[in-house]
Structures are given as structure tokens and as C-alpha cells.
């Protein structure tokens, strides 16, 4: 913000039609006023924004989260949901936002990071559910873009 002055200026300078951001670390309550929403970049002159929030209580509350900004002319009739997986445990974490723009669906993803080897089952389940949802969108004749932080790394054995 200090470098460009505003998110609108940044987006215009880079001629972005769509911008996806992960690990927003905000919660719904932070958008309680118009001024706060503008300050967080949720309301801009030229873009509509769509957000997924972590709705869990406790230590992870307010963590995670993803957001997508779309030029207003492209966002007409857009539908967004964070109920992507239809599995409450995953959907409430705010790790994925599915934005349906008509013939194109954007999946903005912030996949879980593995801190311990035993977490690999949960991560694989997350990725498999994402793949199934993308395949379902494609079976409807729509194009799908998956972007974000999948937290995938290459490691030697």
C-alpha cells in the first residue's frame, strides 16, 4: 500500500483482470464498516472482491483465507463460494474459494502445509477433493483455473 498508494493503482499498473491472494489472515468481523472494508482493499473503484474466511474458533481462527479481485466488467453475474469441498472441516478453514464467472471457474487455493508426516493423509484428502470439484466443473463444459499456494515442494529422499 505504501508503494502504490492503493490496491486500485497496483491493479491498474499491472493491467490485472483477476488477482488471487492467499493467506489473507483476516476474518469477516474485520469488514464491519465501509471504512475498514476500503482500508483492507475489499472495496475498490474498478474491482469486485470475493473472500473466503477461516470460520474455525481457536488457534487457527483468523488464519488462512483467500481473496480474489476481478475487474467489475468481468465480475457481472459472478458467484463465489468457499463451500468448495462440501466437507465442513475443509470448507470452514477458508482455504479455497471457487469463483464462477460463467464459462470460466477460478479456484483460488491455499493448501495445508505439512508440519508433520502424519498430516499427509489430510493434505492428500484436500487435494483429492479439489481435483474432484475441478473435474465436476469441467464436466459441466466450463474451463477451470487452479491457482494459489498448493504448498508442494520437491524434496530428495
XYZ file of N, CA, C and O in Angstrom:
628
model
N 0.823 -1.188 0.000
C 0.000 0.000 0.000
C 0.870 1.257 0.000
O 0.565 2.209 -0.692
N 1.945 1.229 0.769
C 2.788 2.419 0.832
C 3.513 2.670 -0.484
O 3.820 3.800 -0.817
N 3.774 1.618 -1.245
C 4.498 1.778 -2.501
C 3.595 2.305 -3.621
O 4.002 3.177 -4.384
N 2.378 1.757 -3.729
C 1.479 2.128 -4.825
C 0.397 3.121 -4.414
O -0.231 3.731 -5.267
N 0.135 3.240 -3.130
C -0.902 4.155 -2.673
C -2.246 3.486 -2.468
O -2.969 3.816 -1.555
N -2.586 2.552 -3.348
C -3.848 1.826 -3.197
C -3.798 0.555 -4.042
O -2.982 0.436 -4.962
N -4.681 -0.350 -3.708
C -4.774 -1.585 -4.481
C -5.225 -1.292 -5.911
O -4.736 -1.905 -6.864
N -6.141 -0.329 -6.084
C -6.591 0.044 -7.434
C -5.421 0.477 -8.313
O -5.325 0.102 -9.477
N -4.515 1.278 -7.765
C -3.359 1.748 -8.526
C -2.469 0.565 -8.908
O -2.011 0.453 -10.044
N -2.243 -0.339 -7.959
C -1.435 -1.527 -8.226
C -2.049 -2.364 -9.351
O -1.373 -2.760 -10.298
N -3.353 -2.627 -9.258
C -4.038 -3.453 -10.261
C -4.031 -2.780 -11.631
O -3.814 -3.428 -12.649
N -4.266 -1.487 -11.655
C -4.259 -0.760 -12.926
C -2.869 -0.771 -13.549
O -2.726 -0.960 -14.765
N -1.860 -0.565 -12.733
C -0.490 -0.539 -13.257
C -0.107 -1.875 -13.880
O 0.594 -1.933 -14.879
N -0.563 -2.962 -13.268
C -0.234 -4.294 -13.779
C -1.267 -4.827 -14.761
O -1.132 -5.946 -15.251
N -2.282 -4.028 -15.053
C -3.340 -4.374 -16.003
C -3.938 -5.744 -15.698
O -4.188 -6.553 -16.591
N -4.178 -5.989 -14.419
C -4.725 -7.277 -13.985
C -6.226 -7.328 -14.222
O -6.941 -6.382 -13.912
N -6.681 -8.430 -14.789
C -8.116 -8.690 -14.874
C -8.574 -9.426 -13.624
O -9.663 -9.191 -13.111
N -7.721 -10.328 -13.157
C -8.014 -11.123 -11.966
C -6.741 -11.195 -11.121
O -5.654 -11.427 -11.649
N -6.885 -11.009 -9.824
C -5.780 -11.162 -8.886
C -6.234 -12.094 -7.774
O -7.284 -11.877 -7.167
N -5.434 -13.134 -7.513
C -5.733 -14.087 -6.445
C -4.660 -13.980 -5.372
O -3.468 -13.976 -5.681
N -5.089 -13.903 -4.120
C -4.185 -13.766 -2.988
C -4.518 -14.850 -1.969
O -5.690 -15.149 -1.736
N -3.471 -15.423 -1.379
C -3.652 -16.443 -0.366
C -3.116 -15.935 0.971
O -2.330 -15.004 1.017
N -3.525 -16.632 2.026
C -3.083 -16.332 3.386
C -3.403 -14.882 3.750
O -2.555 -14.135 4.226
N -4.665 -14.514 3.535
C -5.087 -13.148 3.817
C -5.115 -12.845 5.309
O -4.949 -11.689 5.699
N -5.351 -13.843 6.122
C -5.333 -13.716 7.589
C -6.280 -12.633 8.102
O -5.941 -11.883 9.033
N -7.433 -12.532 7.509
C -8.463 -11.623 8.013
C -9.711 -12.444 8.300
O -9.887 -13.539 7.779
N -10.563 -11.894 9.136
C -11.840 -12.564 9.389
C -12.979 -11.633 9.012
O -12.777 -10.438 8.801
N -14.150 -12.198 8.946
C -15.331 -11.459 8.497
C -15.591 -10.211 9.354
O -16.032 -9.177 8.858
N -15.305 -10.300 10.650
C -15.567 -9.181 11.543
C -14.708 -7.955 11.210
O -15.064 -6.834 11.567
N -13.608 -8.151 10.542
C -12.729 -7.033 10.180
C -13.358 -6.149 9.098
O -12.866 -5.060 8.828
N -14.441 -6.621 8.477
C -15.138 -5.863 7.436
C -16.416 -5.234 7.991
O -17.409 -5.111 7.294
N -16.379 -4.837 9.246
C -17.598 -4.369 9.922
C -18.063 -2.993 9.449
O -19.207 -2.632 9.654
N -17.197 -2.231 8.826
C -17.602 -0.907 8.351
C -17.088 -0.681 6.938
O -16.162 -1.348 6.484
N -17.680 0.290 6.284
C -17.259 0.660 4.934
C -15.801 1.117 4.944
O -15.020 0.732 4.082
N -15.431 1.894 5.940
C -14.060 2.398 6.026
C -13.064 1.250 6.191
O -12.020 1.235 5.539
N -13.378 0.297 7.060
C -12.484 -0.854 7.254
C -12.384 -1.686 5.979
O -11.307 -2.158 5.621
N -13.504 -1.878 5.311
C -13.510 -2.656 4.069
C -12.647 -1.994 3.005
O -11.886 -2.663 2.302
N -12.729 -0.688 2.903
C -11.881 0.047 1.950
C -10.419 -0.053 2.352
O -9.547 -0.249 1.503
N -10.144 0.075 3.641
C -8.773 0.013 4.127
C -8.136 -1.346 3.850
O -6.959 -1.436 3.530
N -8.918 -2.408 3.946
C -8.416 -3.755 3.679
C -8.367 -4.071 2.178
O -7.871 -5.115 1.787
N -8.886 -3.181 1.341
C -8.865 -3.394 -0.100
C -10.047 -4.176 -0.627
O -10.089 -4.540 -1.795
N -11.034 -4.447 0.218
C -12.199 -5.216 -0.216
C -13.084 -4.399 -1.153
O -13.767 -4.956 -2.006
N -13.066 -3.104 -0.995
C -13.859 -2.223 -1.849
C -12.891 -1.342 -2.620
O -12.110 -0.585 -2.043
N -12.924 -1.485 -3.931
C -12.089 -0.661 -4.797
C -12.970 -0.070 -5.886
O -14.099 -0.508 -6.097
N -12.432 0.886 -6.585
C -13.198 1.576 -7.622
C -13.472 0.697 -8.836
O -14.556 0.717 -9.399
N -12.505 -0.113 -9.236
C -12.604 -0.825 -10.507
C -12.774 -2.342 -10.389
O -12.941 -3.011 -11.387
N -12.725 -2.868 -9.160
C -12.735 -4.317 -8.972
C -13.764 -4.746 -7.937
O -14.039 -4.016 -6.992
N -14.306 -5.933 -8.155
C -15.121 -6.611 -7.150
C -14.195 -7.579 -6.435
O -13.322 -8.190 -7.061
N -14.373 -7.734 -5.138
C -13.559 -8.704 -4.419
C -14.443 -9.777 -3.810
O -15.606 -9.537 -3.471
N -13.870 -10.963 -3.703
C -14.555 -12.137 -3.170
C -13.607 -12.786 -2.168
O -12.407 -12.918 -2.446
N -14.129 -13.210 -1.023
C -13.284 -13.651 0.081
C -13.746 -14.987 0.633
O -14.936 -15.277 0.668
N -12.786 -15.775 1.119
C -13.054 -16.970 1.918
C -12.366 -16.754 3.255
O -11.188 -16.388 3.307
N -13.114 -16.947 4.339
C -12.598 -16.706 5.683
C -12.485 -18.012 6.455
O -13.304 -18.914 6.284
N -11.513 -18.057 7.351
C -11.425 -19.178 8.273
C -12.488 -18.951 9.342
O -12.434 -17.972 10.074
N -13.443 -19.857 9.418
C -14.551 -19.721 10.361
C -14.355 -20.568 11.605
O -15.257 -20.675 12.432
N -13.180 -21.172 11.750
C -12.909 -22.010 12.912
C -12.584 -21.159 14.123
O -12.018 -20.080 14.008
N -12.917 -21.659 15.276
C -12.585 -20.997 16.541
C -11.235 -21.517 17.022
O -10.775 -22.562 16.605
N -10.609 -20.787 17.897
C -9.374 -21.265 18.499
C -8.141 -20.717 17.808
O -8.162 -19.659 17.183
N -7.068 -21.487 17.861
C -5.768 -21.007 17.394
C -5.717 -20.721 15.905
O -4.944 -19.876 15.474
N -6.531 -21.418 15.109
C -6.496 -21.188 13.665
C -7.475 -20.113 13.215
O -7.463 -19.708 12.061
N -8.342 -19.654 14.098
C -9.298 -18.622 13.729
C -8.590 -17.373 13.226
O -7.656 -16.893 13.850
N -8.998 -16.873 12.088
C -8.370 -15.685 11.511
C -7.147 -15.979 10.668
O -6.631 -15.098 10.004
N -6.670 -17.207 10.689
C -5.541 -17.588 9.845
C -6.098 -18.046 8.492
O -7.288 -18.124 8.299
N -5.206 -18.404 7.592
C -5.588 -18.882 6.264
C -6.295 -17.773 5.505
O -5.918 -16.625 5.578
N -7.340 -18.109 4.761
C -8.106 -17.144 4.000
C -7.517 -16.871 2.628
O -6.303 -16.877 2.450
N -8.415 -16.692 1.659
C -8.022 -16.328 0.300
C -8.974 -15.253 -0.208
O -10.090 -15.109 0.293
N -8.521 -14.502 -1.202
C -9.350 -13.454 -1.802
C -9.051 -13.352 -3.291
O -7.939 -13.646 -3.727
N -10.066 -12.933 -4.043
C -9.927 -12.737 -5.482
C -10.510 -11.378 -5.834
O -11.597 -11.026 -5.389
N -9.765 -10.606 -6.630
C -10.256 -9.350 -7.185
C -10.455 -9.548 -8.671
O -9.581 -10.083 -9.359
N -11.600 -9.116 -9.175
C -11.943 -9.259 -10.588
C -12.435 -7.913 -11.097
O -13.217 -7.238 -10.411
N -11.968 -7.531 -12.299
C -12.469 -6.285 -12.894
C -13.993 -6.323 -12.905
O -14.598 -7.353 -13.214
N -14.599 -5.191 -12.583
C -16.060 -5.141 -12.432
C -16.801 -5.597 -13.683
O -17.831 -6.262 -13.573
N -16.282 -5.278 -14.867
C -16.994 -5.700 -16.079
C -16.947 -7.219 -16.265
O -17.848 -7.805 -16.857
N -15.921 -7.893 -15.743
C -15.831 -9.353 -15.812
C -16.608 -10.027 -14.690
O -16.966 -11.200 -14.793
N -16.858 -9.293 -13.612
C -17.473 -9.871 -12.422
C -18.996 -9.868 -12.453
O -19.626 -10.412 -11.550
N -19.593 -9.291 -13.489
C -21.058 -9.247 -13.557
C -21.614 -10.672 -13.564
O -21.221 -11.499 -14.370
N -22.497 -10.946 -12.616
C -23.115 -12.268 -12.525
C -22.228 -13.321 -11.886
O -22.578 -14.506 -11.881
N -21.097 -12.923 -11.328
C -20.179 -13.887 -10.714
C -20.786 -14.474 -9.446
O -21.533 -13.803 -8.724
N -20.467 -15.730 -9.212
C -20.876 -16.416 -7.991
C -19.638 -16.977 -7.323
O -18.835 -17.639 -7.977
N -19.505 -16.719 -6.025
C -18.351 -17.220 -5.288
C -18.817 -17.991 -4.065
O -19.831 -17.647 -3.447
N -18.066 -19.033 -3.746
C -18.352 -19.808 -2.543
C -17.066 -20.384 -1.973
O -16.140 -20.692 -2.718
N -17.037 -20.522 -0.664
C -15.939 -21.239 -0.041
C -16.380 -22.653 0.320
O -15.608 -23.427 0.840
N -17.611 -23.005 0.001
C -18.097 -24.373 0.192
C -17.757 -25.179 -1.068
O -18.622 -25.589 -1.814
N -16.485 -25.370 -1.255
C -15.948 -25.991 -2.461
C -15.953 -27.505 -2.343
O -16.296 -28.219 -3.277
N -15.592 -27.995 -1.175
C -15.380 -29.428 -0.993
C -16.625 -30.154 -0.503
O -16.689 -31.370 -0.543
N -17.577 -29.388 0.018
C -18.776 -29.955 0.618
C -18.413 -30.884 1.767
O -19.079 -31.872 2.039
N -17.307 -30.558 2.433
C -16.856 -31.221 3.656
C -16.596 -30.088 4.638
O -15.669 -29.288 4.448
N -17.413 -30.015 5.677
C -17.402 -28.873 6.586
C -16.017 -28.556 7.143
O -15.621 -27.395 7.209
N -15.260 -29.585 7.528
C -13.935 -29.341 8.109
C -13.031 -28.552 7.164
O -12.296 -27.674 7.596
N -13.085 -28.863 5.892
C -12.240 -28.157 4.924
C -12.852 -26.816 4.524
O -12.152 -25.811 4.437
N -14.147 -26.795 4.265
C -14.785 -25.569 3.790
C -14.710 -24.431 4.806
O -14.580 -23.273 4.428
N -14.760 -24.736 6.075
C -14.748 -23.696 7.113
C -13.366 -23.106 7.353
O -13.245 -22.081 8.007
N -12.305 -23.735 6.825
C -10.955 -23.216 7.028
C -10.622 -22.033 6.124
O -9.590 -21.387 6.304
N -11.440 -21.766 5.112
C -11.180 -20.630 4.231
C -9.975 -20.825 3.331
O -9.321 -19.865 2.925
N -9.684 -22.073 2.989
C -8.501 -22.385 2.189
C -8.772 -22.429 0.693
O -7.845 -22.552 -0.098
N -10.019 -22.325 0.293
C -10.322 -22.377 -1.140
C -11.557 -21.539 -1.430
O -12.540 -21.595 -0.697
N -11.481 -20.789 -2.493
C -12.615 -20.010 -2.978
C -12.846 -20.404 -4.426
O -11.903 -20.423 -5.231
N -14.083 -20.753 -4.733
C -14.449 -21.089 -6.107
C -15.259 -19.920 -6.649
O -16.303 -19.577 -6.114
N -14.748 -19.309 -7.707
C -15.379 -18.148 -8.316
C -15.849 -18.521 -9.709
O -15.033 -18.783 -10.599
N -17.159 -18.562 -9.894
C -17.767 -18.937 -11.166
C -18.077 -17.675 -11.952
O -18.910 -16.865 -11.552
N -17.384 -17.520 -13.076
C -17.557 -16.341 -13.932
C -18.339 -16.685 -15.205
O -18.253 -15.982 -16.194
N -19.082 -17.785 -15.171
C -19.846 -18.212 -16.337
C -19.180 -19.403 -16.983
O -19.293 -20.527 -16.513
N -18.446 -19.163 -18.048
C -17.771 -20.270 -18.737
C -16.400 -20.572 -18.127
O -15.747 -21.537 -18.504
N -15.974 -19.758 -17.170
C -14.684 -19.932 -16.504
C -14.891 -19.961 -14.997
O -15.586 -19.108 -14.441
N -14.256 -20.943 -14.355
C -14.300 -21.042 -12.896
C -12.868 -20.973 -12.378
O -11.994 -21.709 -12.835
N -12.632 -20.067 -11.428
C -11.318 -19.894 -10.827
C -11.351 -20.498 -9.421
O -12.232 -20.171 -8.627
N -10.382 -21.367 -9.148
C -10.199 -21.928 -7.815
C -8.954 -21.275 -7.226
O -7.856 -21.486 -7.726
N -9.138 -20.477 -6.203
C -8.011 -19.857 -5.502
C -7.765 -20.696 -4.252
O -8.624 -20.788 -3.377
N -6.577 -21.303 -4.172
C -6.308 -22.333 -3.176
C -5.131 -21.951 -2.283
O -4.105 -21.463 -2.757
N -5.299 -22.206 -1.001
C -4.194 -22.149 -0.039
C -4.198 -23.492 0.693
O -4.874 -23.674 1.695
N -3.479 -24.441 0.140
C -3.490 -25.813 0.657
C -2.769 -25.897 1.998
O -1.857 -25.121 2.271
N -3.167 -26.872 2.810
C -2.486 -27.057 4.095
C -1.009 -27.366 3.900
O -0.613 -28.052 2.962
N -0.217 -26.847 4.812
C 1.222 -27.106 4.828
C 1.472 -28.283 5.770
O 0.874 -28.353 6.839
N 2.316 -29.198 5.361
C 2.643 -30.343 6.205
C 3.707 -29.952 7.219
O 4.815 -29.594 6.847
N 3.346 -30.036 8.478
C 4.328 -29.792 9.533
C 4.862 -31.106 10.076
O 5.966 -31.171 10.568
N 4.031 -32.154 9.986
C 4.417 -33.481 10.468
C 4.016 -34.503 9.416
O 2.994 -34.329 8.738
N 4.783 -35.585 9.293
C 4.447 -36.612 8.288
C 3.035 -37.175 8.431
O 2.393 -37.484 7.440
N 2.520 -37.249 9.637
C 1.181 -37.818 9.838
C 0.063 -36.929 9.293
O -1.079 -37.352 9.183
N 0.383 -35.703 8.914
C -0.613 -34.805 8.327
C -0.799 -35.044 6.827
O -1.656 -34.436 6.198
N -0.001 -35.935 6.249
C -0.060 -36.157 4.805
C -1.414 -36.711 4.360
O -1.879 -36.372 3.270
N -2.064 -37.513 5.176
C -3.376 -38.061 4.809
C -4.385 -36.946 4.614
O -5.135 -36.936 3.645
N -4.391 -35.983 5.527
C -5.324 -34.857 5.430
C -5.025 -33.999 4.205
O -5.926 -33.555 3.511
N -3.759 -33.767 3.939
C -3.389 -32.963 2.777
C -3.803 -33.667 1.484
O -4.336 -33.036 0.568
N -3.557 -34.958 1.393
C -3.965 -35.711 0.207
C -5.478 -35.682 0.034
O -5.975 -35.557 -1.087
N -6.217 -35.777 1.130
C -7.675 -35.695 1.050
C -8.092 -34.332 0.497
O -8.969 -34.241 -0.357
N -7.464 -33.269 0.969
C -7.742 -31.913 0.487
C -7.526 -31.835 -1.022
O -8.382 -31.359 -1.769
N -6.371 -32.319 -1.486
C -6.041 -32.249 -2.913
C -6.957 -33.132 -3.751
O -7.348 -32.757 -4.863
N -7.339 -34.286 -3.245
C -8.261 -35.170 -3.970
C -9.649 -34.548 -4.083
O -10.284 -34.617 -5.136
N -10.122 -33.930 -3.003
C -11.419 -33.255 -3.054
C -11.384 -32.086 -4.034
O -12.351 -31.848 -4.767
N -10.277 -31.355 -4.062
C -10.114 -30.257 -5.022
C -10.166 -30.798 -6.446
O -10.870 -30.249 -7.301
N -9.444 -31.878 -6.710
C -9.435 -32.469 -8.043
C -10.844 -32.895 -8.460
O -11.266 -32.639 -9.596
N -11.588 -33.506 -7.566
C -12.960 -33.939 -7.886
C -13.840 -32.745 -8.218
O -14.650 -32.800 -9.147
N -13.679 -31.650 -7.484
C -14.513 -30.477 -7.744
C -14.155 -29.848 -9.086
O -15.023 -29.431 -9.850
N -12.869 -29.793 -9.400
C -12.430 -29.265 -10.690
C -12.981 -30.140 -11.813
O -13.510 -29.622 -12.811
N -12.906 -31.434 -11.660
C -13.435 -32.346 -12.681
C -14.934 -32.177 -12.851
O -15.452 -32.241 -13.973
N -15.653 -31.931 -11.765
C -17.104 -31.723 -11.866
C -17.402 -30.451 -12.664
O -18.296 -30.429 -13.515
N -16.642 -29.387 -12.399
C -16.812 -28.128 -13.143
C -16.534 -28.361 -14.629
O -17.280 -27.906 -15.496
N -15.463 -29.089 -14.932
C -15.111 -29.362 -16.327
C -16.173 -30.228 -17.007
O -16.441 -30.050 -18.188
N -16.796 -31.134 -16.267
C -17.850 -31.980 -16.849
C -19.093 -31.170 -17.215
O -19.906 -31.608 -18.011
N -19.206 -29.977 -16.637
C -20.302 -29.059 -16.969
C -19.967 -28.207 -18.185
O -20.716 -27.315 -18.557
N -18.804 -28.453 -18.812
C -18.400 -27.716 -20.002
C -17.719 -26.388 -19.712
O -17.575 -25.559 -20.610
N -17.290 -26.188 -18.479
C -16.635 -24.933 -18.106
C -15.128 -25.142 -18.041
O -14.649 -26.234 -17.758
N -14.389 -24.064 -18.297
C -12.936 -24.084 -18.112
C -12.647 -23.830 -16.641
O -13.374 -23.091 -15.979
N -11.566 -24.443 -16.150
C -11.188 -24.259 -14.753
C -9.730 -23.841 -14.665
O -8.879 -24.369 -15.377
N -9.491 -22.882 -13.791
C -8.130 -22.466 -13.469
C -7.937 -22.710 -11.981
O -8.753 -22.262 -11.164
N -6.869 -23.425 -11.658
C -6.498 -23.633 -10.262
C -5.227 -22.830 -10.027
O -4.232 -23.008 -10.732
N -5.278 -21.927 -9.060
C -4.101 -21.123 -8.755
C -3.989 -20.971 -7.249
O -4.929 -21.251 -6.513
N -2.830 -20.546 -6.828
C -2.651 -20.301 -5.408
C -1.396 -20.946 -4.878
O -0.450 -21.223 -5.609
N -1.424 -21.195 -3.587
C -0.308 -21.805 -2.883
C -0.716 -23.223 -2.524
O -1.476 -23.451 -1.593
N -0.214 -24.184 -3.303
C -0.547 -25.585 -3.055
C 0.388 -26.219 -2.035
O 0.216 -27.381 -1.666
N 1.357 -25.454 -1.559
C 2.311 -25.948 -0.565
C 2.922 -27.290 -0.987
O 2.992 -28.238 -0.210
N 3.351 -27.339 -2.229
C 4.021 -28.530 -2.752
C 5.491 -28.206 -2.938
O 5.850 -27.180 -3.494
N 6.327 -29.074 -2.441
C 7.769 -28.877 -2.600
C 8.401 -30.166 -3.050
O 7.912 -31.258 -2.768
N 9.507 -30.026 -3.729
C 10.285 -31.187 -4.124
C 11.334 -31.396 -3.056
O 12.002 -30.452 -2.622
N 11.433 -32.633 -2.626
C 12.452 -32.953 -1.627
C 13.147 -34.238 -2.031
O 12.505 -35.189 -2.476
N 14.460 -34.268 -1.862
C 15.185 -35.502 -2.163
C 14.940 -36.511 -1.037
O 14.692 -36.141 0.101
N 14.992 -37.790 -1.386
C 14.730 -38.843 -0.408
C 15.826 -38.964 0.612
O 16.916 -38.578 0.484
